[in-house]
Structures are given as structure tokens and as C-alpha cells.
JSON list of C-alpha atoms in Angstrom, two decimals:
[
{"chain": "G", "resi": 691, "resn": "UNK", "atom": "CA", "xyz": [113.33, 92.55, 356.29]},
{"chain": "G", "resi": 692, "resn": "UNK", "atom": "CA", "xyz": [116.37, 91.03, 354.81]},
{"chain": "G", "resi": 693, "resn": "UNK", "atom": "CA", "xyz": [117.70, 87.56, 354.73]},
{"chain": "G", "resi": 694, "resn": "UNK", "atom": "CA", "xyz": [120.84, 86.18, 353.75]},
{"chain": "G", "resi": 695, "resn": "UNK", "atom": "CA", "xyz": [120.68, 82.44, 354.22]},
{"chain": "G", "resi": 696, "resn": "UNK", "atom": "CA", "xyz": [117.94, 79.72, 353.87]},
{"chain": "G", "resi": 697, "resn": "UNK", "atom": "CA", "xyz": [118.19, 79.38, 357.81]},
{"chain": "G", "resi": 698, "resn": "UNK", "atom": "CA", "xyz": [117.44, 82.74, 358.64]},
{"chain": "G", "resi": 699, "resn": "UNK", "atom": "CA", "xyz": [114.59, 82.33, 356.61]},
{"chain": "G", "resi": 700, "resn": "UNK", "atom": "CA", "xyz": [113.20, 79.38, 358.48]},
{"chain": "G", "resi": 701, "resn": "UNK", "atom": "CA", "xyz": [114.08, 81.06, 361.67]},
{"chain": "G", "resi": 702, "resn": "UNK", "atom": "CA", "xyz": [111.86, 84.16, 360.54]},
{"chain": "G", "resi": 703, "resn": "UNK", "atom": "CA", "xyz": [109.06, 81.73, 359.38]},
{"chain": "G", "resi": 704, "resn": "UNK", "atom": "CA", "xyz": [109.12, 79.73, 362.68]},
{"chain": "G", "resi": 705, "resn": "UNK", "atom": "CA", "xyz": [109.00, 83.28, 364.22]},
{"chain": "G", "resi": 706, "resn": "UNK", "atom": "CA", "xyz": [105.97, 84.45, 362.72]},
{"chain": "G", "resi": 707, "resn": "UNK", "atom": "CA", "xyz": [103.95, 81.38, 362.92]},
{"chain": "G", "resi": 708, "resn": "UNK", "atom": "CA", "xyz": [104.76, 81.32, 367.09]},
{"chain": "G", "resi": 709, "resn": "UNK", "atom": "CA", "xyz": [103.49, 84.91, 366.36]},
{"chain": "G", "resi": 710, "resn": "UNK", "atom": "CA", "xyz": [100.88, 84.21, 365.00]},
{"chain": "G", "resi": 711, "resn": "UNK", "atom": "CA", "xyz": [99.78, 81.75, 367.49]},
{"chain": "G", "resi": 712, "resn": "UNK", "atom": "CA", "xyz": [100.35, 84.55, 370.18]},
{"chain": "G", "resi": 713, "resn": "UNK", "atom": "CA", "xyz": [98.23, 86.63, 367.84]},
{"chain": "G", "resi": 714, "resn": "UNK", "atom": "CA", "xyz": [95.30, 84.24, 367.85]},
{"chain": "G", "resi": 715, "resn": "UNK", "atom": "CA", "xyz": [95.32, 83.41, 371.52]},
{"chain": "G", "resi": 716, "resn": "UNK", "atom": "CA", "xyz": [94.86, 87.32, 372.40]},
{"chain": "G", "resi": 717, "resn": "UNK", "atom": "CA", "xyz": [92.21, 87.77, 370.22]},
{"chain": "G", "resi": 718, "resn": "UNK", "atom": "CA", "xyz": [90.38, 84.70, 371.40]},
{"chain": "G", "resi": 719, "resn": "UNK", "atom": "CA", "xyz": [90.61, 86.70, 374.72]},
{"chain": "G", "resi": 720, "resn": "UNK", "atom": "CA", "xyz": [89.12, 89.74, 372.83]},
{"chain": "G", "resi": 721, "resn": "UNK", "atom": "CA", "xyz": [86.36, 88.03, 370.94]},
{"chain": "G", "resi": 722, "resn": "UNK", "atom": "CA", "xyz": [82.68, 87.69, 372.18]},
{"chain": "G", "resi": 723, "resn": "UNK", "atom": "CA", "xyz": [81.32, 84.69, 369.76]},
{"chain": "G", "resi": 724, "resn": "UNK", "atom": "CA", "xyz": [81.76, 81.44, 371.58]},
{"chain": "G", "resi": 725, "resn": "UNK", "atom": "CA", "xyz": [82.33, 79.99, 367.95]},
{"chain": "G", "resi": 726, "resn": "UNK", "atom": "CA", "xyz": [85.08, 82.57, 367.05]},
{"chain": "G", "resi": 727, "resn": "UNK", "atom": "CA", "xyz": [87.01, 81.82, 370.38]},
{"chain": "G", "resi": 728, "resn": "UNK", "atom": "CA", "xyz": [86.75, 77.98, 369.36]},
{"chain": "G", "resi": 729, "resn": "UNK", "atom": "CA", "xyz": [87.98, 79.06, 365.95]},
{"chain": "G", "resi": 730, "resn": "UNK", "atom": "CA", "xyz": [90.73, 81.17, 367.56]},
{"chain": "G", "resi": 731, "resn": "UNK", "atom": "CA", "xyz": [91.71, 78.39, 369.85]},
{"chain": "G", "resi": 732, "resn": "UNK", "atom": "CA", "xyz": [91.87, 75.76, 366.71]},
{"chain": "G", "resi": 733, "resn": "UNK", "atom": "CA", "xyz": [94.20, 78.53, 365.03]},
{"chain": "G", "resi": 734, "resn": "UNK", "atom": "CA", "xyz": [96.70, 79.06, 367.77]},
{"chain": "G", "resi": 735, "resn": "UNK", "atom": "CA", "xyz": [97.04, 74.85, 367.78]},
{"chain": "G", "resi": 736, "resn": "UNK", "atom": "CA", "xyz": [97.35, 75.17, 364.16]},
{"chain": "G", "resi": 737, "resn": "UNK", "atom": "CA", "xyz": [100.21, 77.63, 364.03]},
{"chain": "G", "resi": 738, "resn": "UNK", "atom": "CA", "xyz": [102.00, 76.04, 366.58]},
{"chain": "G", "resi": 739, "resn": "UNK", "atom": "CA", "xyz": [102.19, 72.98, 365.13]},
{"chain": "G", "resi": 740, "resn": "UNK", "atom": "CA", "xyz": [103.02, 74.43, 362.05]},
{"chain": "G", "resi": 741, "resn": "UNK", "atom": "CA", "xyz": [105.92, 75.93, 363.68]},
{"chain": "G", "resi": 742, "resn": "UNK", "atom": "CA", "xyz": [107.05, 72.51, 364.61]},
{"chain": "G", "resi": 743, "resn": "UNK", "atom": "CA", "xyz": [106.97, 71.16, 361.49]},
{"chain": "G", "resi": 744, "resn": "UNK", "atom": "CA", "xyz": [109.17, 74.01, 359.75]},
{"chain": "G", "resi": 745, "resn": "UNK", "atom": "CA", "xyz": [111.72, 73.56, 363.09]},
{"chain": "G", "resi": 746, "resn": "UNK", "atom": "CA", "xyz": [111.85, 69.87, 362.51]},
{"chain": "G", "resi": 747, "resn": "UNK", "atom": "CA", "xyz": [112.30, 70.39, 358.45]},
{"chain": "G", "resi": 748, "resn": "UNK", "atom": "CA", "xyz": [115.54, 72.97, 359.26]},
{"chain": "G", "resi": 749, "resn": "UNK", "atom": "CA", "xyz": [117.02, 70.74, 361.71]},
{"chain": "G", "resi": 750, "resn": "UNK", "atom": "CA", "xyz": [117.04, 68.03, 359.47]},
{"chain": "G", "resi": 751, "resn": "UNK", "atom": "CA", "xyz": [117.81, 69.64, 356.27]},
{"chain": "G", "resi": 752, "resn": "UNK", "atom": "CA", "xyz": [121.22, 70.09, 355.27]},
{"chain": "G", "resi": 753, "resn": "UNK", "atom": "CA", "xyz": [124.10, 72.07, 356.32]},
{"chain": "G", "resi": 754, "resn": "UNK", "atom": "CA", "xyz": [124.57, 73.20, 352.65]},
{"chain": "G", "resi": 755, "resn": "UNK", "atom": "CA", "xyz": [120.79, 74.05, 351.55]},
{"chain": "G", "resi": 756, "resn": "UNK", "atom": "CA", "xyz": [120.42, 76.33, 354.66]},
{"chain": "G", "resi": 757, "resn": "UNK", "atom": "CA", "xyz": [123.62, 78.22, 354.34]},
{"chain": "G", "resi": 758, "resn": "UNK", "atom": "CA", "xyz": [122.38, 78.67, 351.10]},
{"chain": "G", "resi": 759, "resn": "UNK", "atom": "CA", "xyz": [122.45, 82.41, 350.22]},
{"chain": "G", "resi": 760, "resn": "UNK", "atom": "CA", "xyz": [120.35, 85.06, 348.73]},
{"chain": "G", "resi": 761, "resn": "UNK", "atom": "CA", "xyz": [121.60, 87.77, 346.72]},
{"chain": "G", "resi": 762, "resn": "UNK", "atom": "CA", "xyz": [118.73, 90.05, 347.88]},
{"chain": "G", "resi": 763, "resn": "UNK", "atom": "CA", "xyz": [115.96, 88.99, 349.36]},
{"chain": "G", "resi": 764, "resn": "UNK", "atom": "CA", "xyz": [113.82, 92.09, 351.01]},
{"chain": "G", "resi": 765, "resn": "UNK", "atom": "CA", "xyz": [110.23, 91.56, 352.23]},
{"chain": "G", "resi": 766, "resn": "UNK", "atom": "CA", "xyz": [108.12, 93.18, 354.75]},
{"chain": "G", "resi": 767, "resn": "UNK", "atom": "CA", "xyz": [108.23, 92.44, 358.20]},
{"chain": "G", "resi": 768, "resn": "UNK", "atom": "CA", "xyz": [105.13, 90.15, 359.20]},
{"chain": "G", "resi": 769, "resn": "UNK", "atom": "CA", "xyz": [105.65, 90.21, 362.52]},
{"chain": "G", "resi": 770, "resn": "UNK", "atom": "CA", "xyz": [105.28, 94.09, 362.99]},
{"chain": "G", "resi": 771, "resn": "UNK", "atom": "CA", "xyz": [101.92, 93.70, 360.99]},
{"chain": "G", "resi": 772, "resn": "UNK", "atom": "CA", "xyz": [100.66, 91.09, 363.30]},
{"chain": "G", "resi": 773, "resn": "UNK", "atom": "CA", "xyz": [101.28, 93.63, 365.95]},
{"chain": "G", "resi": 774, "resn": "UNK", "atom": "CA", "xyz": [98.21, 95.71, 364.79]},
{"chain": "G", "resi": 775, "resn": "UNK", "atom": "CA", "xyz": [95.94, 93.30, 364.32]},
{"chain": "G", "resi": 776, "resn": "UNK", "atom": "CA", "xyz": [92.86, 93.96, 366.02]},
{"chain": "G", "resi": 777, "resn": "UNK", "atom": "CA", "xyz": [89.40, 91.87, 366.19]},
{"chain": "G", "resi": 778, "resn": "UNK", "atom": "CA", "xyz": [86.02, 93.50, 366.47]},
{"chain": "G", "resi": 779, "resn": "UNK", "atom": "CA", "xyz": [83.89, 91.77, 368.75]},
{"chain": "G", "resi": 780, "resn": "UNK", "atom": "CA", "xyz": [81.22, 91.58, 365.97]},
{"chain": "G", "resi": 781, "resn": "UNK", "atom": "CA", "xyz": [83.80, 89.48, 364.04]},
{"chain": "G", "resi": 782, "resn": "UNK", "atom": "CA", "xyz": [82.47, 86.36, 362.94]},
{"chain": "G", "resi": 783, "resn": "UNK", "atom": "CA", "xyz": [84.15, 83.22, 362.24]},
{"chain": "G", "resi": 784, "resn": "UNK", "atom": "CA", "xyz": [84.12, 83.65, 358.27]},
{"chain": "G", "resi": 785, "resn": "UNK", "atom": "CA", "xyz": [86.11, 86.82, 359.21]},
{"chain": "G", "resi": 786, "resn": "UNK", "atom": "CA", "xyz": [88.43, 85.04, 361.24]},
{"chain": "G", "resi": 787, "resn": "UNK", "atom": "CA", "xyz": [89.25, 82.72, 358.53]},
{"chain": "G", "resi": 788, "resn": "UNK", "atom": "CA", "xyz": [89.67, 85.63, 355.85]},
{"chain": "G", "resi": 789, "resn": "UNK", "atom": "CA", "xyz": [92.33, 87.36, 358.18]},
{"chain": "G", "resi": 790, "resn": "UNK", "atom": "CA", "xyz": [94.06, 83.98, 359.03]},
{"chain": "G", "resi": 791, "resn": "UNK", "atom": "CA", "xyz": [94.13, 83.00, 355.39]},
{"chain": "G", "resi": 792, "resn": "UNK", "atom": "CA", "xyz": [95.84, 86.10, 354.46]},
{"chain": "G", "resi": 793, "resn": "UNK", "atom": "CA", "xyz": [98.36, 86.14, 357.18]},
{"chain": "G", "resi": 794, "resn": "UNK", "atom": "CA", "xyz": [98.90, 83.05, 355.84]},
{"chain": "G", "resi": 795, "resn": "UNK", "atom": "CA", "xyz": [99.12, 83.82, 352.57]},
{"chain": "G", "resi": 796, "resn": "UNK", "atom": "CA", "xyz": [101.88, 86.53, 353.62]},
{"chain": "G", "resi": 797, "resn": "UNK", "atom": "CA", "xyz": [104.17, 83.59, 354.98]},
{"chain": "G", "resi": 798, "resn": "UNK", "atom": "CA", "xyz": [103.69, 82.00, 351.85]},
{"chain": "G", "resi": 799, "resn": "UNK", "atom": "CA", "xyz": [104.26, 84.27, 349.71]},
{"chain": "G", "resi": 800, "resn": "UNK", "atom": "CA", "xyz": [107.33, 84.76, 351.12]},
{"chain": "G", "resi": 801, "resn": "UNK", "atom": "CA", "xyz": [108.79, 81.10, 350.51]},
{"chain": "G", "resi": 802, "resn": "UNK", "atom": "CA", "xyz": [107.35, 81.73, 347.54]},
{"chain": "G", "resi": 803, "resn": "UNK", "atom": "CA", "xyz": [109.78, 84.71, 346.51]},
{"chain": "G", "resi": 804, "resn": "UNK", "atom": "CA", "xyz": [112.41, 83.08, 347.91]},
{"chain": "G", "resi": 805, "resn": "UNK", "atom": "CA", "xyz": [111.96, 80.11, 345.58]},
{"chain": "G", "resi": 806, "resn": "UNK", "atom": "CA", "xyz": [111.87, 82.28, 342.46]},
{"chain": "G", "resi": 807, "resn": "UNK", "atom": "CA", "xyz": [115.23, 84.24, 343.98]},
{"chain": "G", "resi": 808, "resn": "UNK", "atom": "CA", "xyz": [117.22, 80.78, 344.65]},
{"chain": "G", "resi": 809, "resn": "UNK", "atom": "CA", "xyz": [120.09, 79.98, 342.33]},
{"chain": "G", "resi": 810, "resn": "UNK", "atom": "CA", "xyz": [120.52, 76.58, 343.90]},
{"chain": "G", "resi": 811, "resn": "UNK", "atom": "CA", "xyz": [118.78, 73.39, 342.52]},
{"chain": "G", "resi": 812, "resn": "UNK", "atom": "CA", "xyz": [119.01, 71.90, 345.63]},
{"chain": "G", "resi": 813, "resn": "UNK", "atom": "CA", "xyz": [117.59, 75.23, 347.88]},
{"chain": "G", "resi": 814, "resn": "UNK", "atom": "CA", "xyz": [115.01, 75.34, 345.07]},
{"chain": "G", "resi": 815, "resn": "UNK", "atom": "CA", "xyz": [114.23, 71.76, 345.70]},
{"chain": "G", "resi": 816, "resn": "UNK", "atom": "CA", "xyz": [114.06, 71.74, 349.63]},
{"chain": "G", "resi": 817, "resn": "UNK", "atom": "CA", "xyz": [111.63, 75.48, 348.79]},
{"chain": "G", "resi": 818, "resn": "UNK", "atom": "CA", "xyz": [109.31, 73.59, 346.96]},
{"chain": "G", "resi": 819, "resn": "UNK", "atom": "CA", "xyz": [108.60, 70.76, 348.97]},
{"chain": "G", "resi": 820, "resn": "UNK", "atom": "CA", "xyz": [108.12, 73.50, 352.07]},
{"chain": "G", "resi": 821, "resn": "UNK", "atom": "CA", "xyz": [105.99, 75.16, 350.01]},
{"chain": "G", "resi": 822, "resn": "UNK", "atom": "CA", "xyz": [104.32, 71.86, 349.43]},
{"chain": "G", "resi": 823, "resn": "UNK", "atom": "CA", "xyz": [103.79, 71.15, 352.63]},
{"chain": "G", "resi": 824, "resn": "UNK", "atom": "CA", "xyz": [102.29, 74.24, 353.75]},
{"chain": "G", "resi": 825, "resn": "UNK", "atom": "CA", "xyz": [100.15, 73.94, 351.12]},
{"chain": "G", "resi": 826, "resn": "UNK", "atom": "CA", "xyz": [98.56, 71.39, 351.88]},
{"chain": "G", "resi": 827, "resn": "UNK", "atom": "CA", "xyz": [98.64, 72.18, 355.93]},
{"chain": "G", "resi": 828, "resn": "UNK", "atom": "CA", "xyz": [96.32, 75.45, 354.58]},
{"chain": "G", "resi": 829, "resn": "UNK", "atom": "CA", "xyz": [94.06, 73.19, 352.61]},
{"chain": "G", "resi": 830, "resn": "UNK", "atom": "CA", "xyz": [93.75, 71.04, 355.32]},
{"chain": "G", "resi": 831, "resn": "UNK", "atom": "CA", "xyz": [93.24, 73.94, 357.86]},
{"chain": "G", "resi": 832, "resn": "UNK", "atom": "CA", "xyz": [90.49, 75.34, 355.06]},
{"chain": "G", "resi": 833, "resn": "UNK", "atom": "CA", "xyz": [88.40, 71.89, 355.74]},
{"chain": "G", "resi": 834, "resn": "UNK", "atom": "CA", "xyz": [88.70, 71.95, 359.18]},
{"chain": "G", "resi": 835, "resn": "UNK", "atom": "CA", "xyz": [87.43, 75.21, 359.34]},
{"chain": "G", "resi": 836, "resn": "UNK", "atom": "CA", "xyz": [84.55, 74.69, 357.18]},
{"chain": "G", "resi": 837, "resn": "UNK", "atom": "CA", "xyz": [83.48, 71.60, 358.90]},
{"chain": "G", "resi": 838, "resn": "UNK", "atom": "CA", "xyz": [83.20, 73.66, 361.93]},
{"chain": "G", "resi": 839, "resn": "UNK", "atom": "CA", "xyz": [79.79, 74.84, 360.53]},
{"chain": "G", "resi": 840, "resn": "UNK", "atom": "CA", "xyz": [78.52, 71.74, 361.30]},
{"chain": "G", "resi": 841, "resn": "UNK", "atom": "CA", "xyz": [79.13, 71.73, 364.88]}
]
């Protein structure tokens, strides 16, 4: 994939976290573990809201930072991978949270490269406090998770 301004960006990473929600909900369907499907279910709410967040951010943010552009920014396209995702119904909920972590990871990695590729103080500053954010939302996620265990 190939983006040219900070909004498409955004637009891509709203995309793949309402992807990833969609992702979660049909292997919740898939799973067998009554503990996995809860997990699933907390995921799906997760992303969505995530997805919220990053919508509100770009609507606010402005006009200049997201026609901000890239010289070259190239990555892989997340949303195909999320389209062979599978679950096996053995999965349990510790390998939920590896595979959601590192679809995760993929999203931030790639605000990450586009913070290192920005030219703009101001695109670099609105990058890092995105970054930020998220973050945080995946530490916060990474709690709730574990606390899970003690239900």
C-alpha cells in the first residue's frame, strides 16, 4: 500500500481497526472456549472504539497536518492479511491475545514509519501523540486482558 497524505493514512488505520473488529467477531463465531468468545467479544468493542477515537482525532486535526504529504510511504496491506486469519478451535485465550497484539503491532508500526518518514514538525507532532495514544489504549487493553484470568 501507498499513501500520500496524513488523511489517507488515518482513513487506512480507521479501516483496519473496523477490520479488525469484523475479524474478531467471526472468529468469536468460530471459537469453541466460552472464555475465548468473551475475549473475542472484548476485542471487537476494543477495536471499534479504537476506530472512533482515530475518526474523532482526523476530524479535528488540521486541514494542514492531514494534507500533509509523504514522499514515499509503502507498507503492506493489513487488511488483506486479516483476510486469512483463521482460529483453531483449540485456541486459547493467551493465543488470542498473541495474534491481537501483533495485528496490533502491525497498525503501529505503521504510524510508526510514518513518523520517521514525516518532514513536517507539526505532522511529526500530531504522529506522536497518535502513537501515544494507542499506546497506551494497547497497555490498557494488555490489563484488561490479563485481569480476565481472574474471572
Amino acid at each position: 500500500m501507498r499513501f500520500k497524505q496524513l488523511v489517507e493514512l488515518l482513513d487506512y488505520v480507521i479501516d483496519c481497526r473496523v477490520a479488525m473488529a469484523k475479524l474478531y467477531e467471526r472468529l468469536g463465531h468460530e471459537a469453541d472456549s466460552s472464555r475465548v468468545k468473551l475475549l473475542l467479544d472484548y476485542l471487537k468493542q476494543h477495536q471499534n472504539e479504537v476506530a472512533e477515537h482515530t475518526k474523532e482525532y482526523r476530524d479535528s486535526a488540521s486541514t494542514g497536518v492531514l494534507e500533509t504529504w509523504f514522499k514515499r510511504l509503502d507498507y503492506d496491506d493489513i487488511n488483506a492479511e486479516l483476510q486469512m486469519v483463521t482460529i483453531s478451535s483449540s485456541m486459547d485465550e493467551y493465543q488470542v491475545m498473541d495474534l491481537a497484539l501483533e495485528l496490533d503491532n502491525k497498525v503501529l508500526d505503521l504510524l510508526q514509519l510514518a513518523l520517521e518518514q514525516s518532514e513536517h514538525q507539526d505532522t511529526k507532532s500530531a504522529l506522536e501523540a497518535i502513537l501515544r495514544a494507542e499506546r497506551v489504549r494497547q497497555q490498557r487493553f494488555v490489563h484488561n486482558t490479563l485481569r480476565m484470568d481472574d474471572i
